[in-house]
CSV table of C-alpha atoms in Angstrom, one decimal:
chain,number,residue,atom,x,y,z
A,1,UNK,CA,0.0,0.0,0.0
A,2,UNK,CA,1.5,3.6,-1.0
A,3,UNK,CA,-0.1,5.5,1.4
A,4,UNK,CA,1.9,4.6,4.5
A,5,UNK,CA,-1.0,6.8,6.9
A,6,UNK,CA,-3.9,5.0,5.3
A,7,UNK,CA,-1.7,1.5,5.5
A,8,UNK,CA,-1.5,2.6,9.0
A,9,UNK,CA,-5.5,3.0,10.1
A,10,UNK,CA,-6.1,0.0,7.8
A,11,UNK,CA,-3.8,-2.1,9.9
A,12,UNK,CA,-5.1,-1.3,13.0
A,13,UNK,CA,-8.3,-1.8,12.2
A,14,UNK,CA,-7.5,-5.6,11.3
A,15,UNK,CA,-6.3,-6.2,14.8
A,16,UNK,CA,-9.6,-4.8,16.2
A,17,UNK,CA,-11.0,-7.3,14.2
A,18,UNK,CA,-8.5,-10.0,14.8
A,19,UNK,CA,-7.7,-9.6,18.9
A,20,UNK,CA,-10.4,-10.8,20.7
A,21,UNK,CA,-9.1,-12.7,23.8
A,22,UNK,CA,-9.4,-11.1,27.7
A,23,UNK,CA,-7.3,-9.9,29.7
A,24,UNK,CA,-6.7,-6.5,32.1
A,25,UNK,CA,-3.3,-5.3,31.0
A,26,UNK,CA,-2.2,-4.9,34.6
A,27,UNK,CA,0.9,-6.6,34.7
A,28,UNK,CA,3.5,-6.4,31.3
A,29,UNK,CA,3.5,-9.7,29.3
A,30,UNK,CA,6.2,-10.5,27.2
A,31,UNK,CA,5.9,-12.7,23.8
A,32,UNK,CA,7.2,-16.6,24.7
A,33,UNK,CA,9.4,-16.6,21.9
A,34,UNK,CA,13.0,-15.6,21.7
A,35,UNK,CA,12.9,-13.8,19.0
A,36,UNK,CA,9.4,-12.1,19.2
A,37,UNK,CA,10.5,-10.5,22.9
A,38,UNK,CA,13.8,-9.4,21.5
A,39,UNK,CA,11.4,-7.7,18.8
A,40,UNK,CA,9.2,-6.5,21.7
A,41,UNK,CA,11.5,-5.1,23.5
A,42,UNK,CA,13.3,-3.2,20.9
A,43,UNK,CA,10.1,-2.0,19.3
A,44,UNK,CA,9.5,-0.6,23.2
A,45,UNK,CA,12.6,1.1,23.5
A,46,UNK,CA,12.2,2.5,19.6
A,47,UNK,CA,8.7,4.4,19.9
A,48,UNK,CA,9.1,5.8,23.3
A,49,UNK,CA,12.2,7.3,22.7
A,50,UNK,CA,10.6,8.4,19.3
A,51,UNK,CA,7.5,9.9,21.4
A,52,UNK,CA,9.5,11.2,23.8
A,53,UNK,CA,11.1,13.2,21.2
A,54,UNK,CA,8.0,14.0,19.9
A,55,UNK,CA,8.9,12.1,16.7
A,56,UNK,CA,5.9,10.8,16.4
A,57,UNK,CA,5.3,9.7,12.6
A,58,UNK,CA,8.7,7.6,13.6
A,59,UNK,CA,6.9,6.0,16.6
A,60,UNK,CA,4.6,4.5,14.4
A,61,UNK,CA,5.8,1.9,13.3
A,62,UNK,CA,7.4,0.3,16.3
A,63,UNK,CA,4.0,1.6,17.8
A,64,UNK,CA,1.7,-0.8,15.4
A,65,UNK,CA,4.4,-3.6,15.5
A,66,UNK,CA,3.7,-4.4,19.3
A,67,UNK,CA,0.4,-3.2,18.9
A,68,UNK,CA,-0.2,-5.9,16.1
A,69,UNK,CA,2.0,-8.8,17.9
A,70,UNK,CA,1.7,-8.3,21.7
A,71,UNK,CA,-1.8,-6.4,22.0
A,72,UNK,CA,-2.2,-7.5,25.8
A,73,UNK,CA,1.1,-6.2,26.4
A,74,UNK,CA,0.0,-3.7,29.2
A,75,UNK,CA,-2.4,-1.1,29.0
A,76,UNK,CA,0.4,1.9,29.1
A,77,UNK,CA,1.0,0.7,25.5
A,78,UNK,CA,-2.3,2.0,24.6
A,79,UNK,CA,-2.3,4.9,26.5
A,80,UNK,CA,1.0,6.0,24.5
A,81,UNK,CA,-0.4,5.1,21.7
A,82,UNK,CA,-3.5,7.3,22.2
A,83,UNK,CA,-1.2,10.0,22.9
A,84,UNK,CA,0.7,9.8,19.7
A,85,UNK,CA,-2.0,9.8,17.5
A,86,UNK,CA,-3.6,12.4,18.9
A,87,UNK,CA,-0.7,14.5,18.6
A,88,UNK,CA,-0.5,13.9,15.5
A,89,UNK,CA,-4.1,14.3,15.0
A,90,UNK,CA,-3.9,17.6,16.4
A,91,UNK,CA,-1.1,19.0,14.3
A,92,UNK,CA,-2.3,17.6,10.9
A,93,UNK,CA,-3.5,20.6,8.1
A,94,UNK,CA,-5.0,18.0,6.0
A,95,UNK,CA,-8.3,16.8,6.5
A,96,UNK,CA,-8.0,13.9,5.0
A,97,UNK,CA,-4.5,12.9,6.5
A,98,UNK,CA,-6.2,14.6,10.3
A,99,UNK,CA,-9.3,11.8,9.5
A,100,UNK,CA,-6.4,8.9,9.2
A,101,UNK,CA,-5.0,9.9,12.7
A,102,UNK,CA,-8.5,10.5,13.9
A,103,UNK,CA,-9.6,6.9,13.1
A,104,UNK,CA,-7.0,5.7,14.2
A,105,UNK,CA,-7.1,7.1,17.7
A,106,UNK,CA,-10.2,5.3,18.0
A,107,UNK,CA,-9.6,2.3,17.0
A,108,UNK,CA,-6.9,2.4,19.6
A,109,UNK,CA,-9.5,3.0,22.2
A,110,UNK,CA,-11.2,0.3,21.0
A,111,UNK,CA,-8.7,-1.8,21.2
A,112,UNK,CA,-7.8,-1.4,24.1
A,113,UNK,CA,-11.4,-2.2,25.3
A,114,UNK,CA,-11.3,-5.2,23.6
A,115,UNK,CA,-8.1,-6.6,24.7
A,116,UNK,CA,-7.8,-4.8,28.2
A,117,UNK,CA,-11.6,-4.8,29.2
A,118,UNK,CA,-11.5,-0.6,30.5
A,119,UNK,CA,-14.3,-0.3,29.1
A,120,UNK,CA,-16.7,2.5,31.0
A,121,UNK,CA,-13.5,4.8,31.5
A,122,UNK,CA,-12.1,4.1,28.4
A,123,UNK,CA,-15.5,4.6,26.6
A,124,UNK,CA,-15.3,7.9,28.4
A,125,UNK,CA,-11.7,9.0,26.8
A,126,UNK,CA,-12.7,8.0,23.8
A,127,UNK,CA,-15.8,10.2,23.6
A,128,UNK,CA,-13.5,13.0,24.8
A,129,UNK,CA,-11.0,12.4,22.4
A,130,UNK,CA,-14.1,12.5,19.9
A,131,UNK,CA,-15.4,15.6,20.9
A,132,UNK,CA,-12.3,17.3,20.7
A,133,UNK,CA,-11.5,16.4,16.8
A,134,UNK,CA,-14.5,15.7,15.2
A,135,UNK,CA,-17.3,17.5,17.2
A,136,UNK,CA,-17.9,20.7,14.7
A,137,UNK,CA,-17.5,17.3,11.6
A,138,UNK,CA,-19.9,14.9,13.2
A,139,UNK,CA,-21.9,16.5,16.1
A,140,UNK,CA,-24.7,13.9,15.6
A,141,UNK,CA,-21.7,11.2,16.3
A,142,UNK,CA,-20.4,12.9,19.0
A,143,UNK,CA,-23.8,13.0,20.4
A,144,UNK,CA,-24.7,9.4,20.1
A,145,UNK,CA,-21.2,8.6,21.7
A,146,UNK,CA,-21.5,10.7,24.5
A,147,UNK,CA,-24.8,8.9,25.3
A,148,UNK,CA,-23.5,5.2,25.4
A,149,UNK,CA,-20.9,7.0,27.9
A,150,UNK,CA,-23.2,8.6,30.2
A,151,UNK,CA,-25.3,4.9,30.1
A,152,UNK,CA,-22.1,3.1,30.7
A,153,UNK,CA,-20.3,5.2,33.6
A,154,UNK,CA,-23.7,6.8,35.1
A,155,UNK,CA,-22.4,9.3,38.0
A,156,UNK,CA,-19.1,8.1,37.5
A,157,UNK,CA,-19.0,9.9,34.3
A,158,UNK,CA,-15.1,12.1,34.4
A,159,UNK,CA,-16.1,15.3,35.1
A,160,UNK,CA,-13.9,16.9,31.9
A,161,UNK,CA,-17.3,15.4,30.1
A,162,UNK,CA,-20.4,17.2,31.7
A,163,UNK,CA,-20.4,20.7,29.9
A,164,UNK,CA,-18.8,19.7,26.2
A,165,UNK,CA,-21.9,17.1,26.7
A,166,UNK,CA,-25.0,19.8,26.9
A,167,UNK,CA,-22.5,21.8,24.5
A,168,UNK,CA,-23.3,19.3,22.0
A,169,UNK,CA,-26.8,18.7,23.1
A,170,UNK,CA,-27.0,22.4,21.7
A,171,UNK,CA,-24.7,22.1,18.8
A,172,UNK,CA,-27.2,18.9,17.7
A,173,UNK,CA,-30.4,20.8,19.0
A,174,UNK,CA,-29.4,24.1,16.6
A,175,UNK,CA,-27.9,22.4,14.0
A,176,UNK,CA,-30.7,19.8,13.2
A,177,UNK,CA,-33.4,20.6,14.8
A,178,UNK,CA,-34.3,17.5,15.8
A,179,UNK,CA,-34.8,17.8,19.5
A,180,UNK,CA,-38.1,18.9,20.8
A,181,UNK,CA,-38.1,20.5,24.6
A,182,UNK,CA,-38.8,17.8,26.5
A,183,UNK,CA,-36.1,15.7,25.2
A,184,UNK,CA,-33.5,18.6,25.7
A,185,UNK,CA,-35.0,18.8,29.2
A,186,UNK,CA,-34.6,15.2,30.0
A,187,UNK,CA,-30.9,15.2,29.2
A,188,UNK,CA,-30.5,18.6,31.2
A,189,UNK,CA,-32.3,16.5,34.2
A,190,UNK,CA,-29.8,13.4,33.7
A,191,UNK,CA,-27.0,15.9,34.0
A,192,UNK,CA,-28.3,17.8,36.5
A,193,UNK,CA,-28.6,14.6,38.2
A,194,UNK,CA,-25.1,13.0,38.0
A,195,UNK,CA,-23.8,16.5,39.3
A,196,UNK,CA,-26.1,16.6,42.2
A,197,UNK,CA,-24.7,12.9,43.3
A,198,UNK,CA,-21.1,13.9,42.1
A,199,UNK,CA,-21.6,17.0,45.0
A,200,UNK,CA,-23.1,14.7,47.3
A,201,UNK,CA,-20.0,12.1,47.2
A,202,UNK,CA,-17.7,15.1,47.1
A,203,UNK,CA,-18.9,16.7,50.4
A,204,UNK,CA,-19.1,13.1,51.9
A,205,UNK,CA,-15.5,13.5,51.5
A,206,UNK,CA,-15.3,16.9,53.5
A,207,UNK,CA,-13.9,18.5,49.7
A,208,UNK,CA,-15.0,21.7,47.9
A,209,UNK,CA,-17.9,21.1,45.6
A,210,UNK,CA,-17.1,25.1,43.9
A,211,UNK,CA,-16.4,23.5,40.4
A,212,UNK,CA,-19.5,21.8,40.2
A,213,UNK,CA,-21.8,24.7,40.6
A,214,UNK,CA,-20.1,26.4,38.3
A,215,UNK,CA,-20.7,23.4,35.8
A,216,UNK,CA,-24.4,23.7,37.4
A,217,UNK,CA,-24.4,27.8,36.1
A,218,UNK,CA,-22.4,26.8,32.7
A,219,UNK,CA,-25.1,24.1,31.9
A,220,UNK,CA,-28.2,26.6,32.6
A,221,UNK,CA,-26.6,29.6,30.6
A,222,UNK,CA,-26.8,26.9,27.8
A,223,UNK,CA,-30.6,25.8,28.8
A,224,UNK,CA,-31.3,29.3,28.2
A,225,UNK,CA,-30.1,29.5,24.8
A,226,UNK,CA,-32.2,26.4,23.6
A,227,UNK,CA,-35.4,26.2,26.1
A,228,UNK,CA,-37.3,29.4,26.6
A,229,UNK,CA,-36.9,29.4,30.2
A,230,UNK,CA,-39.9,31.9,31.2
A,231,UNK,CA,-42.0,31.9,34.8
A,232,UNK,CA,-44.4,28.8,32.7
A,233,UNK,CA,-41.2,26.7,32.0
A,234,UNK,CA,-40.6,27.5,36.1
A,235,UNK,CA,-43.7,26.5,37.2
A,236,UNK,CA,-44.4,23.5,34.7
A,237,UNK,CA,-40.5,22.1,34.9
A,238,UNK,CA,-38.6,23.0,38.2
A,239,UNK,CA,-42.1,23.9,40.5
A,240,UNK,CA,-42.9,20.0,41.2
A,241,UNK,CA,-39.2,19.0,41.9
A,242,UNK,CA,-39.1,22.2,44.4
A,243,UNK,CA,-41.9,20.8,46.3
A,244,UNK,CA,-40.7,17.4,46.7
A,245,UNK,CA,-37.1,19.2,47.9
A,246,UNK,CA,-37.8,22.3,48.8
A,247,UNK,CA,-34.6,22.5,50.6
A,248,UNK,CA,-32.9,22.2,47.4
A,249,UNK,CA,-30.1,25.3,47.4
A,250,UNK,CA,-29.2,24.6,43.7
A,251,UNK,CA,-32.8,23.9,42.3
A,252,UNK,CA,-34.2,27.0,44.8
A,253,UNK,CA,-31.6,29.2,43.0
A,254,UNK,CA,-32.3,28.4,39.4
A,255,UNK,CA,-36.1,29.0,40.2
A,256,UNK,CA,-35.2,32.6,42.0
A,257,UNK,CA,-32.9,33.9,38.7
A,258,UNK,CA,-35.5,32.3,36.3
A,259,UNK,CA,-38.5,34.3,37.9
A,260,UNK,CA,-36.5,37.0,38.3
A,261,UNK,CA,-35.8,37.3,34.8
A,262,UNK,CA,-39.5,36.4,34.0
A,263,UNK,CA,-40.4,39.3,36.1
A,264,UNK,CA,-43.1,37.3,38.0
A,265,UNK,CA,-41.5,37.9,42.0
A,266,UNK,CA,-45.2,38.4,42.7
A,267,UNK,CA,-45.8,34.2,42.4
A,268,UNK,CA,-45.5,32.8,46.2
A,269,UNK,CA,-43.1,30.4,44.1
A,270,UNK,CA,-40.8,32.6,43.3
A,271,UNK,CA,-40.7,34.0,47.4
A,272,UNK,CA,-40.7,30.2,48.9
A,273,UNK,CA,-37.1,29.7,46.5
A,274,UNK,CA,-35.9,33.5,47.8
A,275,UNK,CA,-36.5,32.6,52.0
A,276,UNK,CA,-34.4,29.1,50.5
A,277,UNK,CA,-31.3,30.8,48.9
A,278,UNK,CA,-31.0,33.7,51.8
A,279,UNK,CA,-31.0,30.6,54.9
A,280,UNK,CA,-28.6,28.7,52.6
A,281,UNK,CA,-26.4,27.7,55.2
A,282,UNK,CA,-23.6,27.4,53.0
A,283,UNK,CA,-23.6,31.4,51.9
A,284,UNK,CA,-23.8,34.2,53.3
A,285,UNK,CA,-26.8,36.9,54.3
A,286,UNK,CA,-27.3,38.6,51.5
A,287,UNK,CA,-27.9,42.2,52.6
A,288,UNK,CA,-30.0,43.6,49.2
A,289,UNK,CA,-32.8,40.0,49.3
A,290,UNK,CA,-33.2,40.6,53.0
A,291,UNK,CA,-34.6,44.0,52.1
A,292,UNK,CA,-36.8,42.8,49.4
A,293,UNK,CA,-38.0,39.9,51.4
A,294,UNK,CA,-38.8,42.5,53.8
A,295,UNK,CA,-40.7,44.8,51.2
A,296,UNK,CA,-42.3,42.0,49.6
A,297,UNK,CA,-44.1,40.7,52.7
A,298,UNK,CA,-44.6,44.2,53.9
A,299,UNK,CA,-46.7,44.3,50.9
A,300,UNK,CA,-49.0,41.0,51.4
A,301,UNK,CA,-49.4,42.6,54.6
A,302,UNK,CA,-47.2,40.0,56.5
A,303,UNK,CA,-45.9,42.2,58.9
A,304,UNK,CA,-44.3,39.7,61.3
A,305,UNK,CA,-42.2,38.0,58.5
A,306,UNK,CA,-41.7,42.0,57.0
A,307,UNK,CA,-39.8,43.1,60.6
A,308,UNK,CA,-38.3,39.9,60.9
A,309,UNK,CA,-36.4,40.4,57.2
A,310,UNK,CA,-35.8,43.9,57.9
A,311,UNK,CA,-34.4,43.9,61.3
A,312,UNK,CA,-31.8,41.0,59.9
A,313,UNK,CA,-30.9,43.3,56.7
A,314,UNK,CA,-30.2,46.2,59.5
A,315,UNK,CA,-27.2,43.4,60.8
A,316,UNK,CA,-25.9,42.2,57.2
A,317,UNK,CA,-25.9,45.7,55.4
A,318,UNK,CA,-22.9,47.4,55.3
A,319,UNK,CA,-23.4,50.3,53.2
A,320,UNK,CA,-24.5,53.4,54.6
A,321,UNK,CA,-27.0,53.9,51.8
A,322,UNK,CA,-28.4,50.3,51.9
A,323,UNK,CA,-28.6,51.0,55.8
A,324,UNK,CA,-30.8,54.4,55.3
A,325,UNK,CA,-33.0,52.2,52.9
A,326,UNK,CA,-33.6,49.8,55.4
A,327,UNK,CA,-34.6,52.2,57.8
A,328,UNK,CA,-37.1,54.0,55.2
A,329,UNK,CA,-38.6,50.3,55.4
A,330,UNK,CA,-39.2,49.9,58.8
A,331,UNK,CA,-40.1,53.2,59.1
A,332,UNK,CA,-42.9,52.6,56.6
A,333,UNK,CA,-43.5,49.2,58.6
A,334,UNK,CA,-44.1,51.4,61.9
A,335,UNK,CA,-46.6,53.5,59.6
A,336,UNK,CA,-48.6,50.4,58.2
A,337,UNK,CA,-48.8,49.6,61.5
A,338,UNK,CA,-50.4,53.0,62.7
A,339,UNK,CA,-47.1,53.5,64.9
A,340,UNK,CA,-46.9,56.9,63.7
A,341,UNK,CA,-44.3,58.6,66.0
A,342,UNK,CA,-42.0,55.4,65.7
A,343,UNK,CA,-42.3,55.6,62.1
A,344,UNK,CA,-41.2,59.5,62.2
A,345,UNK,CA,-38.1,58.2,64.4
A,346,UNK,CA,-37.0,55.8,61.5
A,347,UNK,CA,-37.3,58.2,58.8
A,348,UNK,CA,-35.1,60.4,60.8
A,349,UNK,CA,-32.3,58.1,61.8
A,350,UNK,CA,-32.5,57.3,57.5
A,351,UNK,CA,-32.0,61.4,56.6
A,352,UNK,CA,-29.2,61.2,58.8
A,353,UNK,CA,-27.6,58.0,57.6
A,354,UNK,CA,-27.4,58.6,54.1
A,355,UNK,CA,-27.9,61.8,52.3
A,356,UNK,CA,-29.1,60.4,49.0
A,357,UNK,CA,-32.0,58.8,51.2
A,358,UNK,CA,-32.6,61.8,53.1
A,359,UNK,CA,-35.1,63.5,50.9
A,360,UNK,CA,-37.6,60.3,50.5
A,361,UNK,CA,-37.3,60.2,54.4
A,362,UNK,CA,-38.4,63.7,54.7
A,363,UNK,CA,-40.7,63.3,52.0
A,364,UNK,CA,-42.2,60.0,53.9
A,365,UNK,CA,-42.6,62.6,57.4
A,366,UNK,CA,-44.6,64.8,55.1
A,367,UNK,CA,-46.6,62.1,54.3
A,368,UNK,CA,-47.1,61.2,57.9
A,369,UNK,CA,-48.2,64.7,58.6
A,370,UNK,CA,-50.7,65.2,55.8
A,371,UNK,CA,-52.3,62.1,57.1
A,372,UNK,CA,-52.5,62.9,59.9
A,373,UNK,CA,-55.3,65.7,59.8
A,374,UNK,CA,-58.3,63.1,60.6
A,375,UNK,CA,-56.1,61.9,64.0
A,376,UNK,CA,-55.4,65.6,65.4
A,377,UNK,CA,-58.3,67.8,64.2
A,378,UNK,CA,-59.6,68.9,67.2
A,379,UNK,CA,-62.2,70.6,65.3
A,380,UNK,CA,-62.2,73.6,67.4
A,381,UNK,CA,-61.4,75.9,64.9
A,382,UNK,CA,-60.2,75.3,61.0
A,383,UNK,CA,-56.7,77.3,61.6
A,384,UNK,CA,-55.0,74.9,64.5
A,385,UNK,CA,-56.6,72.0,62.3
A,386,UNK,CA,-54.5,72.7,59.1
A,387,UNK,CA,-51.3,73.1,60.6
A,388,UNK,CA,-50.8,69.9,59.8
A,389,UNK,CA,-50.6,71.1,56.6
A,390,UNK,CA,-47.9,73.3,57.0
A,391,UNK,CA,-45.6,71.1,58.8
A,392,UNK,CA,-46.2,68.7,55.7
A,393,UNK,CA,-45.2,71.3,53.6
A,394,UNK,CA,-42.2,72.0,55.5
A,395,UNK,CA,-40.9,68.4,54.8
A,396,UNK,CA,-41.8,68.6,51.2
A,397,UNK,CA,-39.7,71.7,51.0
A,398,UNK,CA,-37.0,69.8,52.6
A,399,UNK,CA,-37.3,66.6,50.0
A,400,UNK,CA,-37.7,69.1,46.9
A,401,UNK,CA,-40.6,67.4,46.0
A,402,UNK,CA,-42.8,70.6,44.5
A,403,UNK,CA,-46.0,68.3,43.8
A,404,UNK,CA,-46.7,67.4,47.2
A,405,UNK,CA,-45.5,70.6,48.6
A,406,UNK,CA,-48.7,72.1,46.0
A,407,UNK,CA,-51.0,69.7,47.2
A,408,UNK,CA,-50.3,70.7,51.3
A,409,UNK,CA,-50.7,74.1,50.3
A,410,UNK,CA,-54.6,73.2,49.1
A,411,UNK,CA,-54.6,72.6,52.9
A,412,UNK,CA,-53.4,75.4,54.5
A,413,UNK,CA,-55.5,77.5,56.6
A,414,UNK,CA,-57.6,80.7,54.6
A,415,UNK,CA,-56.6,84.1,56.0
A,416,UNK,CA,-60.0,84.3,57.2
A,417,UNK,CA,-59.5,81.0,59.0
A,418,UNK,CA,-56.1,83.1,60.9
A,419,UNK,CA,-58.1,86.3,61.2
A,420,UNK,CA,-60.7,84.4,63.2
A,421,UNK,CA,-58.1,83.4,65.9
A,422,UNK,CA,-56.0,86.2,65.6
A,423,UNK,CA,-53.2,84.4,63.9
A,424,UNK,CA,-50.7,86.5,61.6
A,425,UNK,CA,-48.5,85.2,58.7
A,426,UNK,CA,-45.3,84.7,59.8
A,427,UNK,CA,-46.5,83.5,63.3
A,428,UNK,CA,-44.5,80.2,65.2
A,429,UNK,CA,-47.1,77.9,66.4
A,430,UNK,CA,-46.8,74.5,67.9
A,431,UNK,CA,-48.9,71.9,66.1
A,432,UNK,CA,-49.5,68.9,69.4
A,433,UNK,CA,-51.3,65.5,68.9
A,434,UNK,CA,-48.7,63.5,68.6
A,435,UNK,CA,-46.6,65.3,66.4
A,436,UNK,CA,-45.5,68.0,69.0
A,437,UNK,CA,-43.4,70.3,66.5
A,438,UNK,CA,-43.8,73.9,65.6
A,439,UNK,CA,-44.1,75.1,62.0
A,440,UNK,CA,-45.0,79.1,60.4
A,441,UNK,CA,-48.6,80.1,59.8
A,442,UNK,CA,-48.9,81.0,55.7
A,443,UNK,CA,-52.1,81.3,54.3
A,444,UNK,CA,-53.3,79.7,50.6
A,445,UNK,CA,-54.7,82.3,49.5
């Protein structure tokens, strides 16, 4: 045969035909005969120091000699000899020559199957080595052989496998479109799966499990790109696992971005996977969810789960902004609650915390004031009734806010109202109830 690279692949595919007897390659055997070990033994010394080198077209044929005559050798022989051809695989130009060394790097895995019975771990290198040179060729390949290695090594699947695998889930799913949802979604399960027992084993062991959430992020930021992962796909796909788990950090967090993303916070879903992520006893507090938490509840009117959020984001903020915010909260907690003068309190210690919060906080003691009419009208007279209105207006002014400051002013007492109890424009007077604070009569009119 001419071609001595095709002569190559051509040979080694008749001993993957031809070996067939058992053995585990553990221990080095050497041919019987005289003259067949001296043969071994050269060939040995010939194609490693040739790979070694990294002369590897002249470790071929040394290589296929004892690969041909002592296939049960040991199983380093095929492990150099996967090695050389995928060198040689990998610095090829042409295709057709690159194909030769491709083949024939898997018939070497085969091979060595056959004759050294690896086969689950072996199976898994050589669906590696696949991916690597012929993924982009044959995806659909690639695809089918990464399956038979999953079904083969199940959790013990190498981990170097678990992302270039939903890689070419994609890669298949784009470029064929021959993968509905549900089927993408049952291998994201299986994965999902194998890496939550992988974690499992892993902490058993008292190791770090980082890598594999970050394989756990990788695979979802491929989901994403193939599934449309909306609040429906949430509840219809991840909702029923969450119930039967709900202590599931990993599953909790992938239903918490999804929603949040969906923009659907308002589903009691989407809240039950937030109260999971921030106790995650593995993390830490997270300063900006304890606020929301807080807001959130404060809004279903779940004030005892509101304060309790809150008062824990007062301890985990750092920030003095972040800190003024969560005051503004409680403060409007202590309003919700009708505990008006508590309320004011808050809102204070938040003006002076932060001065990019200080104008909501005054704005929020306006707002306290202006309500405030019904609760301190003694309805003696119509002047000492308003002057709630002022002091609202006051705290406007402070806040800038020249709507609300308008709207007080509609308020404010007539000067015939002032005329009747021999008030003047300009006058200091003390507005009580349980305000106790003085503002300046003005009229609006």
């Amino acid at each position: 045969m001419k071609n001595p690279i095709m002569a190559s692949v051509v040979m080694l595919a008749l001993l993957f035909t031809a070996n067939g007897a058992f053995a585990q390659c553990k221990e080095v055997v050497w041919p019987t005969d005289g003259a067949q070990r001296a043969k071994a033994e050269e060939s040995k010394v010939l194609y490693e120091d040739a790979k070694n080198s990294k002369q590897y077209k002249q470790a071929l044929p040394p290589l296929n000699w004892l690969l041909a005559n002592v296939p049960q050798f040991h199983s380093s022989l095929y492990i150099n000899a996967a090695d050389i051809y995928d060198e040689l695989a990998s610095a090829e130009k042409d295709a057709a020559r690159k194909k030769v060394y491709v083949d024939s790097l898997m018939i070497v895995y085969d091979m060595r199957m056959k004759n050294c019975g690896e086969d689950p771990v072996v199976h898994n290198r050589k669906a590696l080595a696949y991916l690597k040179h012929n993924i982009n060729e044959q995806p659909a390949e690639a695809l089918k052989l990464l399956d038979e290695t999953f079904k083969k090594n199940g959790n013990n699947i190498m981990d170097a496998t678990l992302v270039p695998y939903f890689q070419t889930v994609r890669l298949n799913a784009l470029k064929f479109k021959n993968m509905t949802d549900v089927q993408i979604l049952e291998r994201y399960d299986k994965l999902m799966e194998i890496i939550d027992n992988k974690i499992k084993k892993t902490q058993s062991e008292g190791k770090p499990v980082d890598k594999y959430k970050k394989y756990k992020d990788d695979i979802d930021a491929i989901l994403i790109t193939m599934v449309k992962v909306d609040c429906d796909f949430v509840r219809a796909n991840l909702a029923p696992k969450y119930k039967q788990n709900p202590t599931d950090i990993s599953l909790a967090k992938k239903i918490f971005s999804f929603m949040l993303q969906g923009k659907c916070t308002d589903d009691p879903l989407w809240l039950q996977a937030a109260e999971t992520v921030y106790n995650d006893p593995a993390g830490q507090k997270d300063c900006g969810l304890a606020k929301n938490l807080g807001i959130i509840y404060m809004s279903k009117d779940d004030f005892e789960k509101a304060e309790k959020f809150l008062t824990e984001a007062q301890g985990v903020c750092t920030d003095s902004q972040d800190k003024a915010e969560v005051l503004l909260s409680l403060g409007t907690l202590s309003s919700r609650r009708g505990k008006k003068s508590e309320a004011r309190e808050l809102y204070r210690q938040a003006a002076s915390a932060n001065a990019t919060v200080a104008k909501e906080a005054y704005e929020k003691i306006g707002d306290l004031y202006f309500n405030s009419h019904g609760d301190c009208a003694k309805k003696v007279n119509q002047a000492d009734d308003r002057l709630v209105y002022l002091l609202a207006a006051d705290y406007y002014q402070r806040a800038g806010n020249g709507k609300k400051i308008a709207m007080a002013k509609e308020g404010f007492p007539s000067k015939e109202e002032i005329f009747l109890v021999n008030y003047q424009p300009g006058d200091t007077k003390k507005v009580e109830c349980w305000i106790n604070e003085s503002t300046t009569i003005r009229t609006r009119d």
